[in-house]
Amino acid sequence: MAKVVIIDRDECTSCGQCADDLPDVFAMDDDDIAIVVEGHSGSEDDIQEEIDACPGECILWKD
Ligand code: SF4
């Protein structure tokens, strides 16, 4: 089963980096907090890069 990526909204710094880098996977909501685009088809490698780069350490693989 494909891994599921989630955002810890409490820790998001609203930097927008993930949405800039992978707009098919991440977007910013009305509160300027990152969200995961429903039904995205982003690769695990690309998402892992964003996990590693996220300054809030708030992009996570769901257990
Ligand atoms: S890279 Fe991290 S801190 Fe920045 S907007 Fe995305 S989830 Fe939030």
PDB file of C-alpha atoms and ligand atoms in Angstrom:
ATOM      1  CA  MET A   1       0.000   0.000   0.000  1.00  0.00           C
ATOM      2  CA  ALA A   2       1.286   3.470  -0.848  1.00  0.00           C
ATOM      3  CA  LYS A   3       2.527   5.557   2.004  1.00  0.00           C
ATOM      4  CA  VAL A   4       0.226   8.363   3.118  1.00  0.00           C
ATOM      5  CA  VAL A   5       1.700  11.791   3.776  1.00  0.00           C
ATOM      6  CA  ILE A   6       0.177  14.129   6.363  1.00  0.00           C
ATOM      7  CA  ILE A   7       0.888  17.605   7.752  1.00  0.00           C
ATOM      8  CA  ASP A   8       1.139  18.438  11.446  1.00  0.00           C
ATOM      9  CA  ARG A   9      -0.716  21.729  11.114  1.00  0.00           C
ATOM     10  CA  ASP A  10       0.331  22.975  14.555  1.00  0.00           C
ATOM     11  CA  GLU A  11       3.976  22.963  13.505  1.00  0.00           C
ATOM     12  CA  CYS A  12       3.683  24.393   9.961  1.00  0.00           C
ATOM     13  CA  THR A  13       5.550  27.713   9.672  1.00  0.00           C
ATOM     14  CA  SER A  14       3.581  28.766   6.556  1.00  0.00           C
ATOM     15  CA  CYS A  15       6.805  29.072   4.587  1.00  0.00           C
ATOM     16  CA  GLY A  16       5.164  27.673   1.451  1.00  0.00           C
ATOM     17  CA  GLN A  17       8.240  25.710   0.392  1.00  0.00           C
ATOM     18  CA  CYS A  18       6.451  22.391  -0.031  1.00  0.00           C
ATOM     19  CA  ALA A  19       3.685  23.924  -2.154  1.00  0.00           C
ATOM     20  CA  ASP A  20       6.249  25.759  -4.300  1.00  0.00           C
ATOM     21  CA  ASP A  21       8.333  22.633  -4.855  1.00  0.00           C
ATOM     22  CA  LEU A  22       5.529  20.076  -5.300  1.00  0.00           C
ATOM     23  CA  PRO A  23       2.315  21.913  -6.179  1.00  0.00           C
ATOM     24  CA  ASP A  24       0.664  18.665  -7.261  1.00  0.00           C
ATOM     25  CA  VAL A  25       1.055  17.299  -3.734  1.00  0.00           C
ATOM     26  CA  PHE A  26       0.982  20.274  -1.364  1.00  0.00           C
ATOM     27  CA  ALA A  27      -1.033  23.492  -1.267  1.00  0.00           C
ATOM     28  CA  MET A  28      -1.598  26.315   1.190  1.00  0.00           C
ATOM     29  CA  ASP A  29      -5.078  26.673   2.677  1.00  0.00           C
ATOM     30  CA  ASP A  30      -6.974  29.849   3.588  1.00  0.00           C
ATOM     31  CA  ASP A  31      -5.089  30.019   6.891  1.00  0.00           C
ATOM     32  CA  ASP A  32      -1.758  29.760   5.023  1.00  0.00           C
ATOM     33  CA  ILE A  33      -1.100  26.322   6.456  1.00  0.00           C
ATOM     34  CA  ALA A  34       0.052  23.490   4.213  1.00  0.00           C
ATOM     35  CA  ILE A  35      -2.388  20.794   3.171  1.00  0.00           C
ATOM     36  CA  VAL A  36      -1.974  17.598   1.165  1.00  0.00           C
ATOM     37  CA  VAL A  37      -3.786  17.643  -2.167  1.00  0.00           C
ATOM     38  CA  GLU A  38      -6.440  14.957  -2.206  1.00  0.00           C
ATOM     39  CA  GLY A  39      -5.786  12.206  -4.732  1.00  0.00           C
ATOM     40  CA  HIS A  40      -2.254  13.402  -5.504  1.00  0.00           C
ATOM     41  CA  SER A  41       0.132  11.083  -7.320  1.00  0.00           C
ATOM     42  CA  GLY A  42       3.429  12.421  -5.987  1.00  0.00           C
ATOM     43  CA  SER A  43       6.335  10.009  -5.780  1.00  0.00           C
ATOM     44  CA  GLU A  44       7.577   8.836  -2.400  1.00  0.00           C
ATOM     45  CA  ASP A  45      11.086  10.047  -3.260  1.00  0.00           C
ATOM     46  CA  ASP A  46       9.893  13.577  -4.072  1.00  0.00           C
ATOM     47  CA  ILE A  47       7.773  13.691  -0.928  1.00  0.00           C
ATOM     48  CA  GLN A  48      10.650  12.406   1.191  1.00  0.00           C
ATOM     49  CA  GLU A  49      12.784  15.287  -0.109  1.00  0.00           C
ATOM     50  CA  GLU A  50      10.144  17.733   1.115  1.00  0.00           C
ATOM     51  CA  ILE A  51       9.944  15.935   4.458  1.00  0.00           C
ATOM     52  CA  ASP A  52      13.703  16.326   4.840  1.00  0.00           C
ATOM     53  CA  ALA A  53      13.627  19.995   3.768  1.00  0.00           C
ATOM     54  CA  CYS A  54      10.574  21.169   5.729  1.00  0.00           C
ATOM     55  CA  PRO A  55      11.744  23.756   8.293  1.00  0.00           C
ATOM     56  CA  GLY A  56       8.892  22.890  10.633  1.00  0.00           C
ATOM     57  CA  GLU A  57       9.626  19.149  10.471  1.00  0.00           C
ATOM     58  CA  CYS A  58       5.875  18.825  10.104  1.00  0.00           C
ATOM     59  CA  ILE A  59       5.486  16.748   6.939  1.00  0.00           C
ATOM     60  CA  LEU A  60       5.138  13.168   8.106  1.00  0.00           C
ATOM     61  CA  TRP A  61       4.398   9.694   6.843  1.00  0.00           C
ATOM     62  CA  LYS A  62       1.263   8.415   8.498  1.00  0.00           C
ATOM     63  CA  ASP A  63       1.865   5.347  10.677  1.00  0.00           C
TER      64      ASP A  63
HETATM   65  S1  SF4 B   1       7.565  23.167   4.029  1.00  0.00           S
HETATM   66 FE1  SF4 B   1       6.762  22.557   6.060  1.00  0.00          FE
HETATM   67  S2  SF4 B   1       6.651  24.462   7.230  1.00  0.00           S
HETATM   68 FE2  SF4 B   1       6.797  25.034   5.068  1.00  0.00          FE
HETATM   69  S3  SF4 B   1       4.670  25.263   4.381  1.00  0.00           S
HETATM   70 FE3  SF4 B   1       5.288  23.152   3.929  1.00  0.00          FE
HETATM   71  S4  SF4 B   1       4.616  21.962   5.713  1.00  0.00           S
HETATM   72 FE4  SF4 B   1       4.616  24.135   6.329  1.00  0.00          FE
END
